[in-house]
XYZ file of C-alpha atoms in Angstrom:
785
model
C 83.073 203.798 125.682
C 81.218 204.029 128.885
C 83.332 207.026 130.057
C 82.624 208.719 126.656
C 78.841 208.211 126.986
C 79.048 209.796 130.350
C 80.814 212.899 128.924
C 78.241 213.128 126.004
C 75.260 212.891 128.374
C 76.630 215.228 131.214
C 73.997 217.917 132.026
C 76.764 220.302 132.516
C 79.885 221.216 130.796
C 83.525 220.386 132.021
C 86.084 223.016 132.863
C 83.958 225.844 131.543
C 83.200 224.073 128.242
C 79.613 223.949 127.490
C 77.878 220.421 126.865
C 77.088 221.153 123.079
C 80.768 222.178 122.252
C 82.234 219.327 124.333
C 79.957 216.693 122.512
C 81.168 218.095 119.072
C 84.838 217.964 120.018
C 84.501 214.298 121.333
C 82.752 213.229 118.145
C 85.451 214.704 115.904
C 88.123 212.892 117.929
C 86.283 209.630 117.345
C 86.538 209.940 113.647
C 90.329 209.193 113.785
C 91.247 205.834 112.150
C 92.563 204.367 115.481
C 88.822 203.506 116.320
C 88.223 201.584 113.402
C 86.193 202.073 110.355
C 82.850 200.854 111.820
C 82.934 203.390 114.560
C 83.840 206.117 111.988
C 80.913 205.234 109.790
C 78.532 204.914 112.734
C 79.479 208.598 113.860
C 79.599 210.206 110.528
C 75.879 210.687 110.519
C 75.734 212.474 113.763
C 78.522 215.027 112.775
C 77.738 215.566 109.069
C 74.006 214.927 108.569
C 73.136 216.522 105.265
C 76.679 217.152 104.131
C 77.514 216.008 100.678
C 80.697 214.033 99.582
C 82.634 216.263 97.285
C 85.542 213.883 96.511
C 86.264 210.223 97.108
C 90.044 209.551 97.292
C 91.571 206.034 97.198
C 94.801 205.443 99.055
C 96.985 202.369 99.094
C 95.878 200.613 95.899
C 98.533 199.170 93.800
C 97.245 196.514 91.262
C 93.582 197.580 91.591
C 92.561 200.747 89.864
C 91.006 203.296 92.093
C 87.981 203.428 89.912
C 87.469 199.748 90.481
C 87.568 200.295 94.193
C 84.993 203.145 93.955
C 82.657 200.830 91.757
C 82.704 198.192 94.566
C 81.683 200.908 97.174
C 78.451 202.072 95.359
C 79.087 205.484 96.733
C 79.439 208.485 94.499
C 80.401 212.135 94.733
C 77.366 214.090 95.669
C 76.041 211.471 98.017
C 75.626 212.521 101.590
C 77.884 211.346 104.398
C 75.643 208.368 105.568
C 76.667 205.769 108.126
C 74.683 203.054 106.766
C 75.949 203.654 103.083
C 79.583 203.755 104.533
C 78.966 200.424 106.342
C 77.612 198.838 103.229
C 80.632 200.064 101.185
C 82.913 198.580 103.849
C 81.404 195.299 103.594
C 81.349 195.317 99.825
C 84.941 195.913 99.791
C 85.772 193.134 102.199
C 83.543 190.727 100.317
C 85.486 191.119 97.237
C 88.449 189.302 98.928
C 90.762 191.600 97.295
C 91.737 193.627 100.441
C 93.448 192.677 103.735
C 92.340 195.842 105.380
C 89.931 198.796 104.578
C 89.672 202.154 106.649
C 87.461 205.222 106.010
C 88.010 208.714 107.208
C 86.887 212.157 106.318
C 88.826 215.399 105.537
C 86.445 218.273 105.232
C 84.246 217.258 102.261
C 86.461 214.416 101.049
C 85.991 210.812 101.840
C 89.378 208.988 101.993
C 89.442 205.328 101.571
C 92.678 203.660 102.798
C 93.056 200.113 101.454
C 95.623 197.410 101.841
C 95.480 194.880 99.101
C 95.758 191.014 99.534
C 98.951 189.649 97.782
C 98.936 187.743 94.571
C 100.215 184.186 94.640
C 103.252 183.808 92.525
C 103.966 180.136 92.940
C 102.491 177.078 94.973
C 104.874 174.319 96.023
C 104.697 171.193 98.195
C 107.328 169.907 100.473
C 107.626 166.667 102.285
C 105.118 164.657 100.087
C 106.524 161.372 99.059
C 103.443 159.156 99.012
C 101.294 161.503 97.000
C 102.611 163.386 93.919
C 102.507 167.022 93.434
C 99.912 166.750 90.533
C 97.582 164.766 92.808
C 97.874 167.493 95.567
C 97.384 170.355 93.102
C 94.174 169.070 91.746
C 92.859 168.838 95.364
C 93.459 172.453 96.234
C 91.531 175.413 94.823
C 94.258 178.087 94.989
C 96.224 178.764 91.890
C 99.130 180.948 90.872
C 98.033 184.509 89.952
C 95.076 184.191 92.352
C 94.549 186.504 95.149
C 95.938 185.179 98.506
C 93.606 185.159 101.518
C 93.959 183.327 104.978
C 90.569 181.709 104.572
C 91.315 180.138 101.157
C 94.510 178.885 102.528
C 92.915 177.247 105.588
C 90.282 175.704 103.290
C 93.023 174.041 101.097
C 94.925 172.853 104.085
C 91.661 171.067 105.121
C 91.355 169.559 101.838
C 94.826 168.374 101.777
C 94.310 166.708 105.113
C 91.097 165.048 103.984
C 92.951 163.697 101.014
C 95.660 162.133 103.278
C 92.948 160.719 105.564
C 91.242 158.922 102.524
C 94.713 157.367 101.966
C 94.782 156.232 105.543
C 97.334 158.741 106.959
C 95.434 160.334 109.833
C 98.813 161.431 111.417
C 99.475 163.681 108.491
C 100.028 167.484 109.169
C 99.992 170.416 106.785
C 101.598 173.709 107.595
C 101.289 176.591 105.037
C 104.269 179.052 104.725
C 104.287 182.337 102.995
C 107.275 183.712 101.416
C 106.878 187.451 100.772
C 108.092 188.895 97.394
C 108.267 192.197 95.736
C 105.244 193.901 94.049
C 102.954 192.431 96.725
C 103.384 188.863 95.567
C 104.040 185.769 97.823
C 105.090 182.050 97.239
C 102.841 179.567 98.995
C 104.506 176.496 100.378
C 102.559 173.518 101.868
C 104.921 171.888 104.307
C 103.616 168.438 104.740
C 104.460 165.548 107.175
C 102.578 162.500 105.739
C 103.018 160.329 108.837
C 102.395 156.627 108.878
C 99.479 154.740 107.339
C 96.650 153.760 109.825
C 95.563 150.177 108.559
C 92.413 148.313 109.550
C 93.153 145.502 111.911
C 89.693 144.009 112.373
C 86.198 144.267 110.771
C 83.366 142.998 113.007
C 79.583 142.756 112.577
C 76.940 142.852 115.326
C 73.305 141.823 114.893
C 73.840 139.619 111.865
C 72.222 136.114 112.069
C 71.517 135.052 108.456
C 74.809 135.830 106.966
C 78.102 135.482 108.866
C 80.978 137.809 109.362
C 82.841 136.495 106.386
C 79.934 136.879 104.038
C 79.467 140.533 105.063
C 83.195 141.187 104.763
C 82.964 140.421 101.142
C 80.223 142.860 100.560
C 81.942 145.860 102.020
C 84.782 147.481 100.088
C 86.897 148.188 103.362
C 89.302 145.428 103.904
C 91.232 144.090 106.876
C 94.923 144.644 106.619
C 96.947 141.833 104.968
C 100.341 141.306 103.296
C 98.998 140.878 99.864
C 97.202 144.268 99.913
C 100.545 146.206 99.701
C 99.322 147.826 96.410
C 95.936 148.624 97.715
C 94.405 151.303 99.987
C 91.297 149.358 100.774
C 92.699 148.286 104.173
C 93.275 151.956 105.301
C 90.639 153.797 107.125
C 88.505 156.255 105.087
C 85.348 157.690 106.495
C 83.809 158.224 102.912
C 84.618 154.386 102.081
C 82.705 153.423 105.338
C 79.698 155.621 104.048
C 79.717 153.410 100.783
C 80.163 150.205 102.945
C 76.877 151.212 104.708
C 75.066 151.588 101.438
C 76.492 148.270 100.135
C 75.229 146.400 103.081
C 71.744 147.906 102.683
C 71.748 147.127 99.015
C 72.910 143.531 99.699
C 70.230 142.771 102.185
C 67.523 144.433 100.005
C 68.541 142.295 97.119
C 68.133 139.213 99.271
C 64.624 140.112 100.450
C 65.227 141.842 103.733
C 63.082 144.852 103.228
C 63.274 146.014 106.866
C 67.038 145.868 107.156
C 68.962 148.848 108.379
C 72.552 149.654 109.461
C 72.336 151.083 113.063
C 75.905 152.270 113.248
C 79.326 152.046 111.716
C 82.014 152.745 114.398
C 85.682 153.051 113.792
C 87.837 152.845 116.896
C 91.458 153.775 116.970
C 93.707 151.055 118.714
C 95.441 152.172 121.974
C 98.719 152.415 120.199
C 97.026 154.587 117.493
C 98.450 152.342 114.737
C 95.192 150.508 113.699
C 91.465 150.890 113.479
C 88.809 148.326 114.516
C 85.544 148.661 112.529
C 82.219 147.526 113.928
C 79.007 147.598 111.946
C 75.898 147.037 113.980
C 72.948 145.941 111.721
C 69.414 144.886 112.257
C 68.486 142.219 109.559
C 64.633 141.933 109.993
C 62.471 139.431 108.339
C 62.771 138.147 104.664
C 59.888 138.984 102.306
C 58.495 137.407 99.210
C 56.527 139.295 96.570
C 52.695 138.725 96.379
C 50.714 140.216 93.811
C 52.576 142.248 91.019
C 50.661 144.702 89.047
C 51.070 147.501 86.632
C 48.612 150.409 86.678
C 48.596 153.681 84.588
C 46.693 156.891 84.381
C 48.148 157.727 81.062
C 45.710 158.093 78.282
C 45.989 155.454 75.441
C 48.659 153.438 77.348
C 47.999 149.790 77.861
C 49.733 148.634 80.927
C 49.679 145.020 79.574
C 52.103 146.094 76.912
C 54.851 146.838 79.541
C 55.039 143.320 81.179
C 58.090 142.386 78.971
C 60.061 145.171 81.013
C 59.055 143.721 84.494
C 61.933 141.769 86.169
C 59.994 140.771 89.309
C 57.383 138.184 89.677
C 54.803 136.759 92.264
C 56.514 134.309 94.553
C 60.045 135.688 94.068
C 62.007 136.979 96.982
C 61.855 140.664 97.184
C 64.861 142.316 95.392
C 65.146 146.091 95.483
C 67.672 146.284 92.706
C 65.355 144.593 90.289
C 62.469 146.806 91.312
C 64.682 149.760 90.501
C 65.687 148.375 87.106
C 62.114 147.636 86.319
C 61.102 151.175 87.154
C 63.911 152.604 84.846
C 62.958 150.079 82.013
C 59.184 151.027 82.161
C 60.041 154.807 82.217
C 62.323 154.298 79.279
C 59.812 152.152 77.389
C 56.937 154.674 78.088
C 59.161 157.645 77.115
C 60.054 156.085 73.799
C 56.264 155.803 73.117
C 56.068 159.551 73.144
C 55.179 160.436 76.781
C 57.560 163.277 77.643
C 56.669 163.494 81.410
C 56.438 160.185 83.111
C 56.481 159.283 86.908
C 56.797 155.590 87.634
C 56.588 154.839 91.400
C 56.643 151.343 92.903
C 53.877 151.151 95.594
C 54.419 148.377 98.087
C 51.798 146.943 100.302
C 53.323 145.114 103.283
C 51.883 142.143 105.059
C 54.145 141.890 108.115
C 52.523 138.962 109.626
C 52.942 136.585 106.489
C 56.169 138.541 105.245
C 54.398 139.185 101.954
C 54.950 142.454 99.764
C 52.282 143.257 97.136
C 53.939 145.400 94.415
C 52.267 147.859 92.113
C 54.153 149.857 89.398
C 52.211 153.037 89.371
C 52.567 154.990 86.035
C 51.471 158.582 86.163
C 51.970 161.880 84.177
C 54.893 163.356 85.949
C 55.144 167.192 86.526
C 56.189 169.094 83.336
C 59.629 170.405 83.986
C 62.079 172.009 81.658
C 65.911 172.462 81.872
C 66.376 176.058 82.880
C 70.269 176.123 82.981
C 73.125 173.720 83.163
C 75.881 174.683 85.524
C 79.257 172.889 85.305
C 81.985 173.047 88.110
C 85.189 171.362 88.863
C 86.623 171.395 85.436
C 89.768 173.491 85.673
C 91.510 172.224 82.505
C 88.711 170.763 80.389
C 86.837 173.352 78.425
C 83.072 173.697 79.224
C 82.117 172.917 75.642
C 83.810 169.467 75.832
C 81.378 168.551 78.691
C 78.290 170.318 77.217
C 78.584 168.443 73.792
C 78.115 165.104 75.613
C 74.711 166.247 77.110
C 71.616 164.657 75.787
C 69.839 167.703 77.309
C 70.062 171.368 76.505
C 68.531 174.492 78.093
C 64.774 174.606 77.181
C 64.321 170.840 76.743
C 61.865 168.812 78.652
C 63.740 167.053 81.458
C 64.285 163.406 81.127
C 65.884 161.189 83.783
C 66.990 158.628 81.025
C 68.617 161.307 79.037
C 70.483 162.654 82.131
C 71.576 159.173 82.967
C 72.887 158.666 79.337
C 74.604 161.957 79.807
C 76.410 160.776 82.873
C 77.405 157.643 81.115
C 78.798 159.524 78.179
C 80.812 161.842 80.412
C 82.255 158.902 82.204
C 83.283 157.142 79.015
C 85.353 160.242 78.156
C 87.943 159.019 80.607
C 88.786 162.554 81.598
C 87.121 162.593 85.072
C 87.622 160.370 88.129
C 84.335 161.402 89.300
C 81.033 162.694 87.831
C 78.105 163.913 89.832
C 74.954 165.233 88.251
C 72.104 166.752 90.423
C 69.048 168.683 89.766
C 67.908 171.535 91.856
C 64.707 173.730 91.558
C 64.800 176.600 88.996
C 63.204 180.007 89.124
C 59.784 178.570 88.698
C 57.882 175.303 89.661
C 58.255 174.120 86.065
C 61.883 174.659 85.771
C 65.031 172.827 87.019
C 68.660 173.510 87.177
C 71.111 170.758 86.272
C 74.327 170.999 88.276
C 77.308 168.989 87.009
C 80.452 168.665 89.243
C 83.508 166.807 87.848
C 86.765 165.963 89.374
C 89.526 165.805 86.683
C 92.214 163.165 86.432
C 95.452 162.988 84.645
C 94.883 162.413 80.859
C 98.512 162.148 79.907
C 100.115 158.811 79.618
C 103.799 157.839 79.266
C 104.067 154.038 79.146
C 107.153 151.677 78.998
C 106.171 148.121 78.286
C 107.953 144.819 78.417
C 106.575 141.233 78.086
C 106.408 138.084 76.259
C 103.753 136.199 74.112
C 103.697 133.005 72.305
C 102.699 134.871 69.273
C 105.444 137.654 69.099
C 108.063 136.305 71.616
C 109.841 138.893 73.762
C 108.502 142.520 73.163
C 109.035 146.075 74.261
C 106.795 149.056 73.924
C 106.958 152.800 74.448
C 103.817 154.827 74.217
C 103.035 158.628 74.714
C 99.436 159.782 74.739
C 97.308 162.821 75.584
C 93.647 162.092 75.535
C 92.486 165.622 76.504
C 95.015 167.775 74.371
C 94.869 171.341 75.608
C 91.560 170.622 77.351
C 89.799 170.155 74.024
C 89.051 166.459 74.296
C 91.445 165.656 71.404
C 93.459 162.556 71.446
C 97.168 162.478 70.476
C 99.219 159.327 70.651
C 102.573 157.826 69.547
C 103.469 154.247 69.917
C 106.652 152.398 69.399
C 106.884 148.500 69.565
C 109.748 146.256 69.223
C 109.339 142.449 69.341
C 111.184 139.248 68.338
C 108.763 139.178 65.178
C 107.693 142.687 64.599
C 108.458 146.333 64.985
C 105.915 149.128 64.680
C 105.672 152.969 64.879
C 102.116 154.414 64.875
C 101.244 158.210 65.330
C 97.572 159.137 65.317
C 95.479 162.145 66.087
C 91.662 162.385 66.613
C 89.338 165.234 67.003
C 85.950 163.697 68.198
C 84.076 167.063 67.472
C 85.758 168.258 64.278
C 84.886 171.900 63.643
C 82.617 171.758 66.826
C 80.323 169.417 64.958
C 79.284 165.980 65.991
C 81.838 164.600 63.637
C 85.118 163.007 64.513
C 88.124 163.245 62.324
C 91.478 161.550 62.502
C 94.773 161.040 60.692
C 97.142 158.031 61.291
C 100.782 157.653 60.268
C 102.334 154.180 60.514
C 105.429 152.036 59.654
C 105.279 148.327 60.489
C 107.740 145.377 59.742
C 106.640 141.777 60.450
C 109.261 138.987 60.507
C 108.041 135.447 59.679
C 104.639 136.400 58.609
C 101.884 133.691 59.467
C 104.811 131.642 60.733
C 106.409 131.405 57.269
C 109.932 132.518 56.447
C 109.313 135.953 54.824
C 109.181 139.580 55.851
C 106.358 142.091 55.375
C 106.947 145.897 55.755
C 103.984 148.413 55.500
C 104.453 152.305 55.425
C 101.602 154.884 54.928
C 98.951 156.984 56.257
C 95.217 156.963 56.776
C 92.437 159.419 57.236
C 88.993 158.769 59.032
C 85.662 160.404 59.850
C 82.875 159.124 62.065
C 79.450 160.341 63.034
C 76.359 159.145 64.987
C 73.450 157.779 62.981
C 71.458 157.328 66.251
C 72.190 157.520 69.933
C 73.800 154.058 69.847
C 74.672 153.623 66.142
C 77.907 155.080 64.611
C 79.540 155.025 61.237
C 83.140 155.537 60.354
C 84.538 156.153 57.025
C 88.244 155.739 56.157
C 90.902 156.189 53.637
C 94.254 154.619 53.726
C 97.371 154.416 51.539
C 100.007 151.843 52.212
C 103.413 151.102 50.449
C 104.031 147.369 51.317
C 106.928 145.157 50.514
C 107.378 141.441 50.790
C 111.215 140.410 51.074
C 113.643 137.751 52.302
C 111.451 135.040 51.059
C 112.860 131.580 51.446
C 113.137 129.679 48.225
C 111.402 126.738 49.579
C 108.134 128.636 50.331
C 104.878 128.270 48.407
C 104.863 129.616 44.836
C 101.881 131.840 45.796
C 104.105 133.559 48.256
C 107.006 133.772 45.920
C 104.817 135.504 43.231
C 104.076 138.385 45.642
C 107.557 139.436 46.384
C 108.380 143.094 45.863
C 106.412 146.427 46.398
C 102.699 146.817 46.359
C 100.887 150.198 46.584
C 97.566 149.580 48.382
C 94.665 152.028 48.824
C 91.748 151.133 50.990
C 88.394 152.802 51.303
C 86.609 151.575 54.374
C 83.045 151.986 55.868
C 82.259 150.680 59.376
C 78.842 150.799 61.050
C 78.289 149.556 64.760
C 75.262 149.407 66.839
C 76.604 149.120 70.421
C 74.533 148.522 73.624
C 77.297 146.874 75.610
C 77.992 148.081 79.264
C 81.682 148.250 78.601
C 83.243 147.995 75.125
C 86.474 146.562 76.630
C 85.217 144.168 79.162
C 81.413 143.673 78.458
C 79.293 141.930 81.024
C 75.857 142.920 79.619
C 74.379 144.074 76.372
C 75.068 143.416 72.626
C 76.507 144.803 69.585
C 76.297 144.316 65.916
C 78.671 145.642 63.273
C 79.261 145.830 59.603
C 82.444 146.557 57.765
C 83.061 147.027 54.117
C 86.494 147.602 52.561
C 87.292 148.472 48.820
C 90.952 147.738 48.272
C 92.786 148.829 45.258
C 96.041 146.968 44.652
C 99.003 147.898 42.420
C 101.716 145.096 42.405
C 105.090 146.938 41.495
C 102.952 150.218 41.356
C 101.756 149.050 37.725
C 98.219 147.300 36.948
C 95.477 147.965 39.295
C 93.253 145.267 40.819
C 90.251 145.605 43.263
C 89.195 143.528 46.225
C 85.893 143.931 48.056
C 85.896 142.736 51.755
C 82.908 142.337 53.856
C 82.830 141.452 57.686
C 79.807 141.106 59.967
C 80.287 140.826 63.701
C 77.989 140.362 66.601
C 77.931 139.516 70.352
C 75.660 139.148 73.171
C 76.466 139.192 76.935
C 74.368 138.368 79.851
C 75.195 138.649 83.577
C 74.052 135.448 85.573
C 75.186 137.027 88.797
C 77.093 140.080 89.714
C 80.180 137.974 89.381
C 79.375 135.422 86.500
C 78.570 136.468 83.087
C 78.303 134.434 79.621
C 78.840 135.877 76.319
C 78.533 134.631 72.740
C 80.226 136.367 69.741
C 80.618 135.422 66.071
C 81.960 137.003 62.825
C 81.558 136.139 59.166
C 83.417 137.543 56.224
C 83.984 137.333 52.657
C 86.631 138.864 50.323
C 86.707 138.578 46.517
C 88.555 139.965 43.705
C 86.595 142.456 41.254
C 87.927 141.878 37.648
C 90.498 139.373 36.340
C 92.816 139.284 39.258
C 92.749 137.053 42.407
C 93.017 137.759 46.029
C 96.523 137.788 47.171
C 97.878 135.797 50.230
C 98.624 138.895 52.018
C 95.007 140.239 51.660
C 93.283 137.079 52.658
C 91.754 136.275 56.053
C 93.496 134.141 58.623
C 92.222 132.086 61.446
C 93.733 130.594 64.584
C 95.733 131.806 67.764
C 93.480 134.083 69.737
C 90.510 134.010 67.190
C 90.390 130.209 67.474
C 92.340 128.916 70.513
C 93.627 125.410 70.396
C 95.031 126.224 66.902
C 98.264 128.145 65.992
C 98.147 131.654 64.507
C 97.016 131.105 60.819
C 96.856 127.363 61.808
C 93.410 126.877 60.060
C 92.507 127.338 56.393
C 93.816 126.607 52.896
C 97.475 125.391 52.836
C 99.931 124.578 50.160
C 99.998 120.812 50.358
C 103.630 120.642 49.334
C 105.177 123.204 51.629
C 102.636 123.474 54.456
C 102.560 127.283 54.147
C 99.349 129.133 55.122
C 97.622 130.816 52.060
C 94.832 132.320 53.749
C 91.110 132.147 52.739
C 88.444 134.219 51.329
C 85.445 132.856 53.362
C 85.600 133.231 57.033
C 83.409 132.318 60.035
C 84.313 132.017 63.676
C 82.715 132.466 67.049
C 83.142 132.085 70.704
C 80.888 131.012 73.557
C 82.585 131.805 77.037
C 81.701 132.110 80.572
C 83.707 134.478 82.803
C 83.716 133.838 86.652
C 85.757 134.438 89.790
C 88.017 131.858 90.905
C 87.597 132.099 94.687
C 90.580 134.469 95.460
C 90.081 137.835 97.055
C 88.609 140.351 94.783
C 91.596 142.715 95.026
C 93.726 139.950 93.371
C 91.981 140.885 90.070
C 92.062 137.238 88.920
C 89.099 135.896 86.873
C 88.579 132.446 85.054
C 86.946 131.489 81.929
C 85.584 128.364 80.280
C 85.173 128.549 76.516
C 84.473 126.875 73.337
C 85.613 128.425 70.099
C 84.401 127.384 66.542
C 84.963 128.500 63.028
C 86.169 127.748 59.578
C 88.289 129.310 56.974
C 87.984 128.308 53.338
C 88.185 129.170 49.478
C 90.949 130.684 47.550
C 91.275 131.647 43.925
C 95.160 131.164 43.535
C 96.546 129.664 40.568
C 95.258 126.065 40.120
C 98.743 124.622 39.535
C 99.348 124.777 43.266
C 98.381 121.714 45.270
C 96.108 123.161 48.068
C 94.622 121.511 50.945
C 91.151 123.141 51.657
C 88.062 122.031 53.577
C 85.021 124.006 54.735
C 84.575 121.627 57.572
C 83.834 123.198 61.259
C 86.678 123.381 63.565
C 85.834 123.356 67.276
C 88.008 123.730 70.428
C 87.299 123.923 74.173
C 89.302 125.037 77.107
C 89.902 127.109 80.219
C 91.844 130.122 81.082
C 92.867 132.768 83.614
C 93.435 136.428 83.409
C 95.270 138.317 86.181
C 95.471 142.056 86.051
C 98.710 142.043 88.049
C 101.063 144.887 89.201
C 103.141 143.908 86.273
C 100.510 144.060 83.759
C 97.811 141.696 82.458
C 98.790 138.114 82.360
C 96.577 135.729 80.346
C 96.887 132.012 80.271
C 94.577 129.581 78.101
C 94.739 125.932 77.665
C 92.655 124.637 74.787
C 92.056 121.219 73.038
C 90.885 120.980 69.400
C 87.767 118.830 69.336
C 87.319 118.936 65.590
C 90.180 119.529 63.091
C 91.595 118.616 59.869
C 94.861 116.663 59.469
C 96.786 119.615 57.909
C 95.770 122.109 60.554
C 98.455 123.345 62.930
C 97.420 123.040 66.573
C 98.648 124.347 69.987
C 97.256 123.618 73.411
C 98.866 126.444 75.390
C 98.830 130.319 74.996
C 100.543 132.954 77.400
C 101.043 136.470 77.365
C 102.399 139.114 79.784
C 102.970 142.733 79.724
C 103.566 145.765 81.858
C 103.264 149.576 81.956
C 104.992 151.781 84.372
């Protein structure tokens, strides 16, 4: 280039050629493709200033239409040959990611654009992966079949895969992408993986801790030292992200204990000399422990009495400072004030520190927050799940006043779907100071389930189970399941389908098909089979209140009745057509419906049952059941709960309530007594007849048993109480019936083992009747794989 500049600037010509002519010839030579598109564009102006482009010709395009290429360029026939415009067009074409190479050249008044398209990915495959399944790797990468292949995207996905393996403790893993060229400009992309060995954590040390010893702090962090019993866990493999969580857990732990000045100075992971293990060292500065001094509530909101909010305050003067309780109080006050009609509230804890006396004065300052509205909701990360499935769980919509409480409720609802392994909701500034953009990032997880079960229980004996379920059918959030169970005392086939938003309304609808057969019902020598279908519909009455309406038809048959059974059971032999109309209302504020530790619930169920013995005369029963429960966490690990239910069933008309329609009590509902061990009995045959009036309850404490947390073993101490009484069966049967209260007490263990949940309960009846059937031990185990 220096030589060319010398020629162009020479004061004289060369070999008799004048300087202007020489300059023109050299500029024309520079327009050839070999010098690159940028040089061509830069020189076009000097040679063609003022010339117009008569034609734009696209060469080399295969899948992409020439008109599409021209639209990306933003240059049209009639425009002048302009270096800046050509440079912009070049950048625009490369920015699309569709082209591997682009060149411009001019022929007379024609601008020729030579493009080389990036190939299309035909198939993505993984080779060499044993520890991680293809499905898990596929969800991690962003490339997909029928997407344009670029080297930059491939390298980005290689990094994602390596990060995934490192999170699983395999720092020696390597990923080598291979491209197999196919016809029609297609490629197969193969990630060749060498997983390497796991890099375990040999030791976790703490430096600077004086109040709490290393063993105490090792229980706080989720990273664990390598041990033989952690063969099913990844907590003892090094993960930088997990280390970040550990730093936050340490900070939270110390702040809950009153150490307001605590900080983690560093968290260092050192690889051992043999590169087979990590040594983790946390350096901390504990600081002093603080107590709370004066605690106040102040407000600048009009017509708001701060004294009315003291019931929401969980911190008091003289208590050790606890940052978690302060945060809970802030949220509780914000929710309470919001429910009073104040849309924009800003609650801030103001702390005045007395470092000499280690006292913190705390003021909850309530002010009117900035008026902010939701401008837009952006959702990313959902590859399979449709956008509407996520949006319908939002308690906020575009244009609504922003509410932190509603956003947290939205996050809770999205997590409860069970479709995502991670849900992250953030807010960013909008196009104006009073607008905000909500960004939702989700990470999908597998929603299909194929389970095989085997186990044993004292109630059913040996059992086997096969289940198929898809909880997010076609990405629409619909639930389809089929379950097949066979045990020593029952066989069962159930198929159900549920659409939680039927016709895109906040209305769930479902259908159930079932066939069930029970041997030795209630411990008596007769069989019961039930076949039929059901329809149901549910909808929300309020944010936490839901009603479900149902209709079910069942053809039931009692057979193989021993001749020495109660006459009441003998009279019910044969077929019965049973039609049930049901209504269930539940108000649920539990933190987890399956394993509640905090919150409460109340429910009311009513069933109107039409009964046609031998498909002839019609009788009706009305059944009402009220349930409730309250759960309270004493500490993070210990919680207590009390729950109870009361029910009544009565015949409408001249008939009576059949044995098979009556309530039962015992077994899991009243530990210490056999299944159907409590309630009216035939005094001559000792057969359970069931009852019409039911009451039972449980007071239970759940706690750890001192084993490492990853063992997933928890203990419980409980007392069960209840009674079952009343029957309107024929008076010629000699019936033992007493409304006295039965009470039992016991202890139990639950182990969520690799072989399934194992539950053991030992209970002793404290109050019982002489004709009750009791048991002191219950055991069950199952597995899914």
